[in-house]
mmCIF file with all atom_site columns, C-alpha atoms in Angstrom:
data_model
loop_
_atom_site.group_PDB
_atom_site.id
_atom_site.type_symbol
_atom_site.label_atom_id
_atom_site.label_alt_id
_atom_site.label_comp_id
_atom_site.label_asym_id
_atom_site.label_entity_id
_atom_site.label_seq_id
_atom_site.pdbx_PDB_ins_code
_atom_site.Cartn_x
_atom_site.Cartn_y
_atom_site.Cartn_z
_atom_site.occupancy
_atom_site.B_iso_or_equiv
_atom_site.pdbx_formal_charge
_atom_site.auth_seq_id
_atom_site.auth_comp_id
_atom_site.auth_asym_id
_atom_site.auth_atom_id
_atom_site.pdbx_PDB_model_num
ATOM 1   C CA . UNK A 1 1   ? 25.528 -15.291 -8.140  1.00 57.00 ? 965  UNK A CA 1
ATOM 2   C CA . UNK A 1 2   ? 28.356 -13.769 -9.976  1.00 63.00 ? 966  UNK A CA 1
ATOM 3   C CA . UNK A 1 3   ? 29.034 -10.061 -8.703  1.00 89.00 ? 967  UNK A CA 1
ATOM 4   C CA . UNK A 1 4   ? 28.811 -6.778  -10.685 1.00 95.00 ? 968  UNK A CA 1
ATOM 5   C CA . UNK A 1 5   ? 30.457 -3.500  -10.204 1.00 96.00 ? 969  UNK A CA 1
ATOM 6   C CA . UNK A 1 6   ? 28.727 -0.160  -11.307 1.00 97.00 ? 970  UNK A CA 1
ATOM 7   C CA . UNK A 1 7   ? 29.754 3.396   -10.754 1.00 97.00 ? 971  UNK A CA 1
ATOM 8   C CA . UNK A 1 8   ? 27.517 4.845   -8.062  1.00 97.00 ? 972  UNK A CA 1
ATOM 9   C CA . UNK A 1 9   ? 26.529 7.789   -10.173 1.00 97.00 ? 973  UNK A CA 1
ATOM 10  C CA . UNK A 1 10  ? 26.820 9.244   -13.420 1.00 98.00 ? 974  UNK A CA 1
ATOM 11  C CA . UNK A 1 11  ? 25.474 12.636  -15.012 1.00 97.00 ? 975  UNK A CA 1
ATOM 12  C CA . UNK A 1 12  ? 24.360 13.365  -18.464 1.00 97.00 ? 976  UNK A CA 1
ATOM 13  C CA . UNK A 1 13  ? 22.698 16.284  -20.387 1.00 96.00 ? 977  UNK A CA 1
ATOM 14  C CA . UNK A 1 14  ? 19.347 15.813  -22.089 1.00 97.00 ? 978  UNK A CA 1
ATOM 15  C CA . UNK A 1 15  ? 19.473 14.538  -25.727 1.00 96.00 ? 979  UNK A CA 1
ATOM 16  C CA . UNK A 1 16  ? 23.109 13.377  -25.338 1.00 96.00 ? 980  UNK A CA 1
ATOM 17  C CA . UNK A 1 17  ? 24.065 9.730   -25.387 1.00 96.00 ? 981  UNK A CA 1
ATOM 18  C CA . UNK A 1 18  ? 24.704 8.008   -22.182 1.00 97.00 ? 982  UNK A CA 1
ATOM 19  C CA . UNK A 1 19  ? 26.950 5.083   -21.683 1.00 98.00 ? 983  UNK A CA 1
ATOM 20  C CA . UNK A 1 20  ? 26.508 3.003   -18.343 1.00 98.00 ? 984  UNK A CA 1
ATOM 21  C CA . UNK A 1 21  ? 29.290 0.622   -17.598 1.00 98.00 ? 985  UNK A CA 1
ATOM 22  C CA . UNK A 1 22  ? 29.235 -2.728  -15.601 1.00 97.00 ? 986  UNK A CA 1
ATOM 23  C CA . UNK A 1 23  ? 31.998 -4.863  -14.660 1.00 97.00 ? 987  UNK A CA 1
ATOM 24  C CA . UNK A 1 24  ? 31.444 -8.741  -14.115 1.00 95.00 ? 988  UNK A CA 1
ATOM 25  C CA . UNK A 1 25  ? 34.848 -10.116 -14.126 1.00 94.00 ? 989  UNK A CA 1
ATOM 26  C CA . UNK A 1 26  ? 33.732 -13.627 -12.599 1.00 92.00 ? 990  UNK A CA 1
ATOM 27  C CA . UNK A 1 27  ? 30.954 -14.067 -15.013 1.00 93.00 ? 991  UNK A CA 1
ATOM 28  C CA . UNK A 1 28  ? 30.270 -17.773 -15.991 1.00 90.00 ? 992  UNK A CA 1
ATOM 29  C CA . UNK A 1 29  ? 29.388 -19.039 -19.497 1.00 89.00 ? 993  UNK A CA 1
ATOM 30  C CA . UNK A 1 30  ? 25.584 -19.572 -18.692 1.00 85.00 ? 994  UNK A CA 1
ATOM 31  C CA . UNK A 1 31  ? 25.123 -15.912 -17.015 1.00 89.00 ? 995  UNK A CA 1
ATOM 32  C CA . UNK A 1 32  ? 22.870 -13.617 -18.727 1.00 90.00 ? 996  UNK A CA 1
ATOM 33  C CA . UNK A 1 33  ? 23.489 -9.776  -18.417 1.00 93.00 ? 997  UNK A CA 1
ATOM 34  C CA . UNK A 1 34  ? 20.159 -8.075  -17.601 1.00 94.00 ? 998  UNK A CA 1
ATOM 35  C CA . UNK A 1 35  ? 19.549 -4.333  -16.783 1.00 97.00 ? 999  UNK A CA 1
ATOM 36  C CA . UNK A 1 36  ? 16.714 -3.009  -14.820 1.00 97.00 ? 1000 UNK A CA 1
ATOM 37  C CA . UNK A 1 37  ? 16.184 0.411   -13.822 1.00 98.00 ? 1001 UNK A CA 1
ATOM 38  C CA . UNK A 1 38  ? 13.942 2.004   -11.237 1.00 98.00 ? 1002 UNK A CA 1
ATOM 39  C CA . UNK A 1 39  ? 12.581 5.457   -11.804 1.00 96.00 ? 1003 UNK A CA 1
ATOM 40  C CA . UNK A 1 40  ? 11.938 7.623   -8.626  1.00 93.00 ? 1004 UNK A CA 1
ATOM 41  C CA . UNK A 1 41  ? 9.005  6.402   -6.593  1.00 89.00 ? 1005 UNK A CA 1
ATOM 42  C CA . UNK A 1 42  ? 8.340  3.258   -8.979  1.00 94.00 ? 1006 UNK A CA 1
ATOM 43  C CA . UNK A 1 43  ? 9.148  -0.401  -9.013  1.00 96.00 ? 1007 UNK A CA 1
ATOM 44  C CA . UNK A 1 44  ? 11.912 -1.545  -11.139 1.00 97.00 ? 1008 UNK A CA 1
ATOM 45  C CA . UNK A 1 45  ? 11.364 -2.146  -14.770 1.00 96.00 ? 1009 UNK A CA 1
ATOM 46  C CA . UNK A 1 46  ? 13.115 -4.362  -17.257 1.00 95.00 ? 1010 UNK A CA 1
ATOM 47  C CA . UNK A 1 47  ? 15.431 -2.675  -19.742 1.00 97.00 ? 1011 UNK A CA 1
ATOM 48  C CA . UNK A 1 48  ? 17.399 -5.192  -21.727 1.00 95.00 ? 1012 UNK A CA 1
ATOM 49  C CA . UNK A 1 49  ? 19.289 -8.314  -21.505 1.00 93.00 ? 1013 UNK A CA 1
ATOM 50  C CA . UNK A 1 50  ? 21.986 -10.469 -23.442 1.00 92.00 ? 1014 UNK A CA 1
ATOM 51  C CA . UNK A 1 51  ? 24.238 -13.340 -23.430 1.00 92.00 ? 1015 UNK A CA 1
ATOM 52  C CA . UNK A 1 52  ? 27.233 -12.862 -25.795 1.00 93.00 ? 1016 UNK A CA 1
ATOM 53  C CA . UNK A 1 53  ? 26.071 -10.422 -28.699 1.00 92.00 ? 1017 UNK A CA 1
ATOM 54  C CA . UNK A 1 54  ? 25.014 -6.926  -28.637 1.00 94.00 ? 1018 UNK A CA 1
ATOM 55  C CA . UNK A 1 55  ? 21.414 -6.144  -28.278 1.00 95.00 ? 1019 UNK A CA 1
ATOM 56  C CA . UNK A 1 56  ? 19.131 -3.406  -29.188 1.00 96.00 ? 1020 UNK A CA 1
ATOM 57  C CA . UNK A 1 57  ? 15.671 -2.613  -28.314 1.00 94.00 ? 1021 UNK A CA 1
ATOM 58  C CA . UNK A 1 58  ? 13.391 0.299   -28.343 1.00 92.00 ? 1022 UNK A CA 1
ATOM 59  C CA . UNK A 1 59  ? 14.705 1.495   -24.854 1.00 91.00 ? 1023 UNK A CA 1
ATOM 60  C CA . UNK A 1 60  ? 18.474 0.925   -25.156 1.00 96.00 ? 1024 UNK A CA 1
ATOM 61  C CA . UNK A 1 61  ? 21.388 -0.901  -26.512 1.00 97.00 ? 1025 UNK A CA 1
ATOM 62  C CA . UNK A 1 62  ? 23.533 -3.493  -24.752 1.00 98.00 ? 1026 UNK A CA 1
ATOM 63  C CA . UNK A 1 63  ? 27.122 -3.745  -25.867 1.00 98.00 ? 1027 UNK A CA 1
ATOM 64  C CA . UNK A 1 64  ? 28.930 -6.713  -24.430 1.00 97.00 ? 1028 UNK A CA 1
ATOM 65  C CA . UNK A 1 65  ? 32.737 -7.074  -24.384 1.00 97.00 ? 1029 UNK A CA 1
ATOM 66  C CA . UNK A 1 66  ? 34.318 -9.854  -26.206 1.00 96.00 ? 1030 UNK A CA 1
ATOM 67  C CA . UNK A 1 67  ? 35.475 -11.639 -23.106 1.00 95.00 ? 1031 UNK A CA 1
ATOM 68  C CA . UNK A 1 68  ? 32.091 -11.022 -21.390 1.00 96.00 ? 1032 UNK A CA 1
ATOM 69  C CA . UNK A 1 69  ? 33.927 -9.289  -18.491 1.00 96.00 ? 1033 UNK A CA 1
ATOM 70  C CA . UNK A 1 70  ? 32.064 -6.034  -18.860 1.00 97.00 ? 1034 UNK A CA 1
ATOM 71  C CA . UNK A 1 71  ? 29.196 -4.698  -20.618 1.00 97.00 ? 1035 UNK A CA 1
ATOM 72  C CA . UNK A 1 72  ? 27.645 -1.292  -21.403 1.00 98.00 ? 1036 UNK A CA 1
ATOM 73  C CA . UNK A 1 73  ? 24.182 0.061   -21.401 1.00 98.00 ? 1037 UNK A CA 1
ATOM 74  C CA . UNK A 1 74  ? 23.743 2.738   -24.034 1.00 98.00 ? 1038 UNK A CA 1
ATOM 75  C CA . UNK A 1 75  ? 20.931 5.124   -23.951 1.00 97.00 ? 1039 UNK A CA 1
ATOM 76  C CA . UNK A 1 76  ? 21.043 6.851   -27.256 1.00 95.00 ? 1040 UNK A CA 1
ATOM 77  C CA . UNK A 1 77  ? 19.405 10.225  -26.453 1.00 95.00 ? 1041 UNK A CA 1
ATOM 78  C CA . UNK A 1 78  ? 18.755 10.788  -22.792 1.00 96.00 ? 1042 UNK A CA 1
ATOM 79  C CA . UNK A 1 79  ? 15.648 12.408  -21.578 1.00 97.00 ? 1043 UNK A CA 1
ATOM 80  C CA . UNK A 1 80  ? 14.627 13.739  -18.242 1.00 96.00 ? 1044 UNK A CA 1
ATOM 81  C CA . UNK A 1 81  ? 12.507 10.519  -17.745 1.00 96.00 ? 1045 UNK A CA 1
ATOM 82  C CA . UNK A 1 82  ? 15.596 8.355   -18.045 1.00 97.00 ? 1046 UNK A CA 1
ATOM 83  C CA . UNK A 1 83  ? 16.645 9.768   -14.597 1.00 97.00 ? 1047 UNK A CA 1
ATOM 84  C CA . UNK A 1 84  ? 16.725 6.571   -12.627 1.00 98.00 ? 1048 UNK A CA 1
ATOM 85  C CA . UNK A 1 85  ? 18.771 4.038   -10.780 1.00 98.00 ? 1049 UNK A CA 1
ATOM 86  C CA . UNK A 1 86  ? 20.181 1.339   -13.346 1.00 98.00 ? 1050 UNK A CA 1
ATOM 87  C CA . UNK A 1 87  ? 20.855 -2.076  -12.125 1.00 97.00 ? 1051 UNK A CA 1
ATOM 88  C CA . UNK A 1 88  ? 23.182 -4.442  -13.910 1.00 97.00 ? 1052 UNK A CA 1
ATOM 89  C CA . UNK A 1 89  ? 22.255 -8.197  -12.846 1.00 94.00 ? 1053 UNK A CA 1
ATOM 90  C CA . UNK A 1 90  ? 23.765 -11.395 -13.806 1.00 91.00 ? 1054 UNK A CA 1
ATOM 91  C CA . UNK A 1 91  ? 21.344 -14.378 -14.155 1.00 86.00 ? 1055 UNK A CA 1
ATOM 92  C CA . UNK A 1 92  ? 22.443 -18.021 -14.451 1.00 81.00 ? 1056 UNK A CA 1
ATOM 93  C CA . UNK A 1 93  ? 20.275 -19.758 -17.197 1.00 75.00 ? 1057 UNK A CA 1
ATOM 94  C CA . UNK A 1 94  ? 20.814 -23.138 -15.536 1.00 71.00 ? 1058 UNK A CA 1
ATOM 95  C CA . UNK A 1 95  ? 20.255 -22.163 -11.840 1.00 64.00 ? 1059 UNK A CA 1
ATOM 96  C CA . UNK A 1 96  ? 16.814 -23.295 -11.885 1.00 58.00 ? 1060 UNK A CA 1
ATOM 97  C CA . UNK A 1 97  ? 15.411 -20.033 -10.378 1.00 60.00 ? 1061 UNK A CA 1
ATOM 98  C CA . UNK A 1 98  ? 14.862 -16.829 -12.150 1.00 69.00 ? 1062 UNK A CA 1
ATOM 99  C CA . UNK A 1 99  ? 15.450 -14.593 -9.229  1.00 79.00 ? 1063 UNK A CA 1
ATOM 100 C CA . UNK A 1 100 ? 16.992 -11.165 -9.392  1.00 86.00 ? 1064 UNK A CA 1
ATOM 101 C CA . UNK A 1 101 ? 19.897 -10.163 -7.040  1.00 88.00 ? 1065 UNK A CA 1
ATOM 102 C CA . UNK A 1 102 ? 20.223 -6.360  -7.172  1.00 93.00 ? 1066 UNK A CA 1
ATOM 103 C CA . UNK A 1 103 ? 23.491 -4.671  -6.528  1.00 91.00 ? 1067 UNK A CA 1
ATOM 104 C CA . UNK A 1 104 ? 23.763 -1.042  -5.559  1.00 93.00 ? 1068 UNK A CA 1
ATOM 105 C CA . UNK A 1 105 ? 23.414 0.123   -9.158  1.00 96.00 ? 1069 UNK A CA 1
ATOM 106 C CA . UNK A 1 106 ? 24.177 3.536   -10.893 1.00 98.00 ? 1070 UNK A CA 1
ATOM 107 C CA . UNK A 1 107 ? 22.140 6.660   -10.214 1.00 98.00 ? 1071 UNK A CA 1
ATOM 108 C CA . UNK A 1 108 ? 21.728 8.478   -13.574 1.00 98.00 ? 1072 UNK A CA 1
ATOM 109 C CA . UNK A 1 109 ? 21.217 12.073  -13.300 1.00 98.00 ? 1073 UNK A CA 1
ATOM 110 C CA . UNK A 1 110 ? 19.952 13.920  -16.527 1.00 97.00 ? 1074 UNK A CA 1
ATOM 111 C CA . UNK A 1 111 ? 20.156 17.714  -16.836 1.00 96.00 ? 1075 UNK A CA 1
ATOM 112 C CA . UNK A 1 112 ? 17.997 19.673  -19.169 1.00 94.00 ? 1076 UNK A CA 1
ATOM 113 C CA . UNK B 2 1   ? -2.296 -5.688  -19.808 1.00 66.00 ? 752  UNK B CA 1
ATOM 114 C CA . UNK B 2 2   ? 1.322  -5.668  -18.369 1.00 69.00 ? 753  UNK B CA 1
ATOM 115 C CA . UNK B 2 3   ? 0.520  -4.253  -15.051 1.00 92.00 ? 754  UNK B CA 1
ATOM 116 C CA . UNK B 2 4   ? 1.088  -5.410  -11.599 1.00 97.00 ? 755  UNK B CA 1
ATOM 117 C CA . UNK B 2 5   ? -1.020 -3.664  -9.092  1.00 97.00 ? 756  UNK B CA 1
ATOM 118 C CA . UNK B 2 6   ? -0.540 -3.133  -5.371  1.00 98.00 ? 757  UNK B CA 1
ATOM 119 C CA . UNK B 2 7   ? -2.772 -2.018  -2.544  1.00 97.00 ? 758  UNK B CA 1
ATOM 120 C CA . UNK B 2 8   ? -2.560 0.157   -0.434  1.00 97.00 ? 759  UNK B CA 1
ATOM 121 C CA . UNK B 2 9   ? 0.007  2.616   -1.878  1.00 97.00 ? 760  UNK B CA 1
ATOM 122 C CA . UNK B 2 10  ? 0.938  3.734   1.711   1.00 97.00 ? 761  UNK B CA 1
ATOM 123 C CA . UNK B 2 11  ? 0.431  2.064   5.026   1.00 97.00 ? 762  UNK B CA 1
ATOM 124 C CA . UNK B 2 12  ? 1.089  3.100   8.414   1.00 97.00 ? 763  UNK B CA 1
ATOM 125 C CA . UNK B 2 13  ? 0.836  0.642   11.401  1.00 94.00 ? 764  UNK B CA 1
ATOM 126 C CA . UNK B 2 14  ? 1.395  0.086   15.056  1.00 92.00 ? 765  UNK B CA 1
ATOM 127 C CA . UNK B 2 15  ? 3.529  -2.708  16.285  1.00 91.00 ? 766  UNK B CA 1
ATOM 128 C CA . UNK B 2 16  ? 0.682  -4.518  17.568  1.00 91.00 ? 767  UNK B CA 1
ATOM 129 C CA . UNK B 2 17  ? -1.421 -4.146  14.408  1.00 91.00 ? 768  UNK B CA 1
ATOM 130 C CA . UNK B 2 18  ? -2.269 -6.928  11.772  1.00 95.00 ? 769  UNK B CA 1
ATOM 131 C CA . UNK B 2 19  ? -2.405 -5.714  8.191   1.00 96.00 ? 770  UNK B CA 1
ATOM 132 C CA . UNK B 2 20  ? -2.123 -7.089  4.734   1.00 97.00 ? 771  UNK B CA 1
ATOM 133 C CA . UNK B 2 21  ? -0.443 -6.015  1.580   1.00 98.00 ? 772  UNK B CA 1
ATOM 134 C CA . UNK B 2 22  ? -2.063 -7.100  -1.592  1.00 98.00 ? 773  UNK B CA 1
ATOM 135 C CA . UNK B 2 23  ? -0.729 -7.547  -5.059  1.00 98.00 ? 774  UNK B CA 1
ATOM 136 C CA . UNK B 2 24  ? -2.556 -8.556  -8.460  1.00 98.00 ? 775  UNK B CA 1
ATOM 137 C CA . UNK B 2 25  ? -1.561 -9.580  -11.933 1.00 97.00 ? 776  UNK B CA 1
ATOM 138 C CA . UNK B 2 26  ? -3.659 -10.708 -14.993 1.00 93.00 ? 777  UNK B CA 1
ATOM 139 C CA . UNK B 2 27  ? -0.851 -11.526 -17.394 1.00 93.00 ? 778  UNK B CA 1
ATOM 140 C CA . UNK B 2 28  ? -1.123 -15.117 -16.695 1.00 92.00 ? 779  UNK B CA 1
ATOM 141 C CA . UNK B 2 29  ? 2.200  -15.299 -14.837 1.00 91.00 ? 780  UNK B CA 1
ATOM 142 C CA . UNK B 2 30  ? 2.805  -18.263 -12.517 1.00 89.00 ? 781  UNK B CA 1
ATOM 143 C CA . UNK B 2 31  ? 5.577  -16.967 -10.569 1.00 90.00 ? 782  UNK B CA 1
ATOM 144 C CA . UNK B 2 32  ? 5.173  -14.037 -8.062  1.00 93.00 ? 783  UNK B CA 1
ATOM 145 C CA . UNK B 2 33  ? 7.731  -12.373 -5.804  1.00 94.00 ? 784  UNK B CA 1
ATOM 146 C CA . UNK B 2 34  ? 7.863  -10.239 -2.764  1.00 97.00 ? 785  UNK B CA 1
ATOM 147 C CA . UNK B 2 35  ? 10.800 -7.865  -2.345  1.00 97.00 ? 786  UNK B CA 1
ATOM 148 C CA . UNK B 2 36  ? 11.714 -5.367  0.359   1.00 98.00 ? 787  UNK B CA 1
ATOM 149 C CA . UNK B 2 37  ? 13.462 -2.174  -0.315  1.00 97.00 ? 788  UNK B CA 1
ATOM 150 C CA . UNK B 2 38  ? 14.773 0.039   2.529   1.00 97.00 ? 789  UNK B CA 1
ATOM 151 C CA . UNK B 2 39  ? 15.536 3.737   1.550   1.00 94.00 ? 790  UNK B CA 1
ATOM 152 C CA . UNK B 2 40  ? 18.453 4.428   -0.848  1.00 93.00 ? 791  UNK B CA 1
ATOM 153 C CA . UNK B 2 41  ? 19.158 0.567   -0.879  1.00 95.00 ? 792  UNK B CA 1
ATOM 154 C CA . UNK B 2 42  ? 18.506 -1.891  -3.761  1.00 95.00 ? 793  UNK B CA 1
ATOM 155 C CA . UNK B 2 43  ? 15.356 -4.380  -3.519  1.00 96.00 ? 794  UNK B CA 1
ATOM 156 C CA . UNK B 2 44  ? 16.008 -7.593  -1.663  1.00 96.00 ? 795  UNK B CA 1
ATOM 157 C CA . UNK B 2 45  ? 14.192 -10.703 -2.459  1.00 95.00 ? 796  UNK B CA 1
ATOM 158 C CA . UNK B 2 46  ? 11.733 -12.008 0.437   1.00 96.00 ? 797  UNK B CA 1
ATOM 159 C CA . UNK B 2 47  ? 9.606  -14.622 -0.982  1.00 95.00 ? 798  UNK B CA 1
ATOM 160 C CA . UNK B 2 48  ? 8.883  -16.608 -4.358  1.00 92.00 ? 799  UNK B CA 1
ATOM 161 C CA . UNK B 2 49  ? 5.788  -18.372 -5.265  1.00 93.00 ? 800  UNK B CA 1
ATOM 162 C CA . UNK B 2 50  ? 5.768  -20.686 -8.284  1.00 88.00 ? 801  UNK B CA 1
ATOM 163 C CA . UNK B 2 51  ? 2.525  -22.130 -9.339  1.00 89.00 ? 802  UNK B CA 1
ATOM 164 C CA . UNK B 2 52  ? 0.762  -21.071 -5.990  1.00 92.00 ? 803  UNK B CA 1
ATOM 165 C CA . UNK B 2 53  ? 3.330  -22.695 -3.966  1.00 92.00 ? 804  UNK B CA 1
ATOM 166 C CA . UNK B 2 54  ? 6.107  -21.212 -1.799  1.00 93.00 ? 805  UNK B CA 1
ATOM 167 C CA . UNK B 2 55  ? 9.342  -22.130 -3.449  1.00 88.00 ? 806  UNK B CA 1
ATOM 168 C CA . UNK B 2 56  ? 11.700 -19.580 -1.738  1.00 86.00 ? 807  UNK B CA 1
ATOM 169 C CA . UNK B 2 57  ? 11.855 -18.037 1.593   1.00 89.00 ? 808  UNK B CA 1
ATOM 170 C CA . UNK B 2 58  ? 14.999 -15.926 2.126   1.00 88.00 ? 809  UNK B CA 1
ATOM 171 C CA . UNK B 2 59  ? 15.039 -16.397 5.920   1.00 90.00 ? 810  UNK B CA 1
ATOM 172 C CA . UNK B 2 60  ? 12.420 -13.791 6.379   1.00 95.00 ? 811  UNK B CA 1
ATOM 173 C CA . UNK B 2 61  ? 11.029 -13.427 9.886   1.00 95.00 ? 812  UNK B CA 1
ATOM 174 C CA . UNK B 2 62  ? 7.846  -15.204 10.776  1.00 94.00 ? 813  UNK B CA 1
ATOM 175 C CA . UNK B 2 63  ? 6.139  -11.712 11.394  1.00 96.00 ? 814  UNK B CA 1
ATOM 176 C CA . UNK B 2 64  ? 5.782  -11.661 7.642   1.00 97.00 ? 815  UNK B CA 1
ATOM 177 C CA . UNK B 2 65  ? 3.435  -14.242 6.210   1.00 97.00 ? 816  UNK B CA 1
ATOM 178 C CA . UNK B 2 66  ? 2.909  -14.664 2.557   1.00 97.00 ? 817  UNK B CA 1
ATOM 179 C CA . UNK B 2 67  ? -0.028 -16.260 0.943   1.00 97.00 ? 818  UNK B CA 1
ATOM 180 C CA . UNK B 2 68  ? -0.946 -16.894 -2.756  1.00 96.00 ? 819  UNK B CA 1
ATOM 181 C CA . UNK B 2 69  ? -4.644 -17.738 -3.026  1.00 95.00 ? 820  UNK B CA 1
ATOM 182 C CA . UNK B 2 70  ? -4.774 -18.082 -6.687  1.00 94.00 ? 821  UNK B CA 1
ATOM 183 C CA . UNK B 2 71  ? -2.519 -17.618 -9.574  1.00 91.00 ? 822  UNK B CA 1
ATOM 184 C CA . UNK B 2 72  ? -3.367 -13.864 -10.089 1.00 96.00 ? 823  UNK B CA 1
ATOM 185 C CA . UNK B 2 73  ? -3.103 -12.692 -6.233  1.00 97.00 ? 824  UNK B CA 1
ATOM 186 C CA . UNK B 2 74  ? -0.199 -12.605 -3.783  1.00 98.00 ? 825  UNK B CA 1
ATOM 187 C CA . UNK B 2 75  ? -0.794 -11.254 -0.325  1.00 98.00 ? 826  UNK B CA 1
ATOM 188 C CA . UNK B 2 76  ? 1.802  -10.487 2.458   1.00 98.00 ? 827  UNK B CA 1
ATOM 189 C CA . UNK B 2 77  ? 0.318  -10.662 5.978   1.00 98.00 ? 828  UNK B CA 1
ATOM 190 C CA . UNK B 2 78  ? 1.986  -8.466  8.569   1.00 97.00 ? 829  UNK B CA 1
ATOM 191 C CA . UNK B 2 79  ? 1.875  -8.816  12.185  1.00 95.00 ? 830  UNK B CA 1
ATOM 192 C CA . UNK B 2 80  ? 3.914  -7.597  15.235  1.00 94.00 ? 831  UNK B CA 1
ATOM 193 C CA . UNK B 2 81  ? 6.260  -5.629  13.054  1.00 95.00 ? 832  UNK B CA 1
ATOM 194 C CA . UNK B 2 82  ? 9.117  -3.552  14.231  1.00 96.00 ? 833  UNK B CA 1
ATOM 195 C CA . UNK B 2 83  ? 9.963  0.092   13.055  1.00 96.00 ? 834  UNK B CA 1
ATOM 196 C CA . UNK B 2 84  ? 12.933 -1.193  11.193  1.00 96.00 ? 835  UNK B CA 1
ATOM 197 C CA . UNK B 2 85  ? 10.519 -3.127  8.998   1.00 97.00 ? 836  UNK B CA 1
ATOM 198 C CA . UNK B 2 86  ? 9.555  0.238   7.533   1.00 97.00 ? 837  UNK B CA 1
ATOM 199 C CA . UNK B 2 87  ? 10.386 0.039   3.811   1.00 97.00 ? 838  UNK B CA 1
ATOM 200 C CA . UNK B 2 88  ? 9.038  -0.152  0.260   1.00 98.00 ? 839  UNK B CA 1
ATOM 201 C CA . UNK B 2 89  ? 7.485  -3.551  -0.315  1.00 98.00 ? 840  UNK B CA 1
ATOM 202 C CA . UNK B 2 90  ? 7.547  -4.491  -3.919  1.00 98.00 ? 841  UNK B CA 1
ATOM 203 C CA . UNK B 2 91  ? 5.726  -7.435  -5.574  1.00 98.00 ? 842  UNK B CA 1
ATOM 204 C CA . UNK B 2 92  ? 6.584  -8.679  -9.054  1.00 95.00 ? 843  UNK B CA 1
ATOM 205 C CA . UNK B 2 93  ? 5.446  -11.403 -11.414 1.00 93.00 ? 844  UNK B CA 1
ATOM 206 C CA . UNK B 2 94  ? 6.980  -13.395 -14.347 1.00 89.00 ? 845  UNK B CA 1
ATOM 207 C CA . UNK B 2 95  ? 5.963  -16.177 -16.626 1.00 85.00 ? 846  UNK B CA 1
ATOM 208 C CA . UNK B 2 96  ? 7.824  -18.662 -14.922 1.00 71.00 ? 847  UNK B CA 1
ATOM 209 C CA . UNK B 2 97  ? 10.234 -19.215 -12.190 1.00 63.00 ? 848  UNK B CA 1
ATOM 210 C CA . UNK B 2 98  ? 12.451 -22.185 -12.956 1.00 62.00 ? 849  UNK B CA 1
ATOM 211 C CA . UNK B 2 99  ? 13.994 -23.683 -16.027 1.00 58.00 ? 850  UNK B CA 1
ATOM 212 C CA . UNK B 2 100 ? 16.567 -22.493 -18.520 1.00 50.00 ? 851  UNK B CA 1
ATOM 213 C CA . UNK B 2 101 ? 16.681 -19.101 -20.012 1.00 53.00 ? 852  UNK B CA 1
ATOM 214 C CA . UNK B 2 102 ? 15.130 -16.042 -18.307 1.00 70.00 ? 853  UNK B CA 1
ATOM 215 C CA . UNK B 2 103 ? 11.747 -14.668 -17.594 1.00 78.00 ? 854  UNK B CA 1
ATOM 216 C CA . UNK B 2 104 ? 11.381 -10.826 -17.259 1.00 86.00 ? 855  UNK B CA 1
ATOM 217 C CA . UNK B 2 105 ? 9.928  -9.751  -14.027 1.00 90.00 ? 856  UNK B CA 1
ATOM 218 C CA . UNK B 2 106 ? 7.194  -7.049  -13.899 1.00 93.00 ? 857  UNK B CA 1
ATOM 219 C CA . UNK B 2 107 ? 7.140  -5.012  -10.966 1.00 96.00 ? 858  UNK B CA 1
ATOM 220 C CA . UNK B 2 108 ? 4.274  -3.217  -9.118  1.00 97.00 ? 859  UNK B CA 1
ATOM 221 C CA . UNK B 2 109 ? 4.640  0.370   -7.706  1.00 96.00 ? 860  UNK B CA 1
ATOM 222 C CA . UNK B 2 110 ? 5.139  -0.813  -4.210  1.00 97.00 ? 861  UNK B CA 1
ATOM 223 C CA . UNK B 2 111 ? 3.535  -0.189  -0.845  1.00 98.00 ? 862  UNK B CA 1
ATOM 224 C CA . UNK B 2 112 ? 5.378  2.210   1.359   1.00 97.00 ? 863  UNK B CA 1
ATOM 225 C CA . UNK B 2 113 ? 5.112  0.802   4.954   1.00 97.00 ? 864  UNK B CA 1
ATOM 226 C CA . UNK B 2 114 ? 5.738  2.711   7.990   1.00 97.00 ? 865  UNK B CA 1
ATOM 227 C CA . UNK B 2 115 ? 5.767  1.055   11.423  1.00 96.00 ? 866  UNK B CA 1
ATOM 228 C CA . UNK B 2 116 ? 5.351  3.178   14.420  1.00 94.00 ? 867  UNK B CA 1
#
């Protein structure tokens, strides 16, 4: 699987936007960019995914660079509940298996 | 119902014990997964079942024995574990496993295992 690089940690204040970066310079044309997050003492949960175009859903937005070598997960207004480890994961659409290979992720700290 | 349940929540066992972890989903998913997560580390894939058949075993020691009795249930049988096997064991499910596109995985809350 192609590798991703994320900052170890980021801090934000409540109700402010948060931009979580992910670098994936070796991404292939068939790799989807997925984001999962893991709240304390819980299992990971799906956040969003995209291939080439920017994506929005009720949880977040995903901005994908034109060359696809990086992406940014955007939380529009952080809440205390958004404090979690955020994982950026590449998944090959043609690999035949839809497994997840987690990297180290970014720990997001949200202050009131 | 988009929930994956895992029992027990916590388990303490000795190195000579035999115990089992249980996972259940009622979303009609045909792929189920076991992950292991050590403290402050990301989850690591252990096993994948697709249509009740084992399709991936990530070189997991034989003291971990998975079982998928039906499409809703996934068990992980534990025997002769070592203290370094202490971890959070996560179960997940998804609509499918192979093929094009992707399938979002739904995770349970995990079983926190301590081996003494």
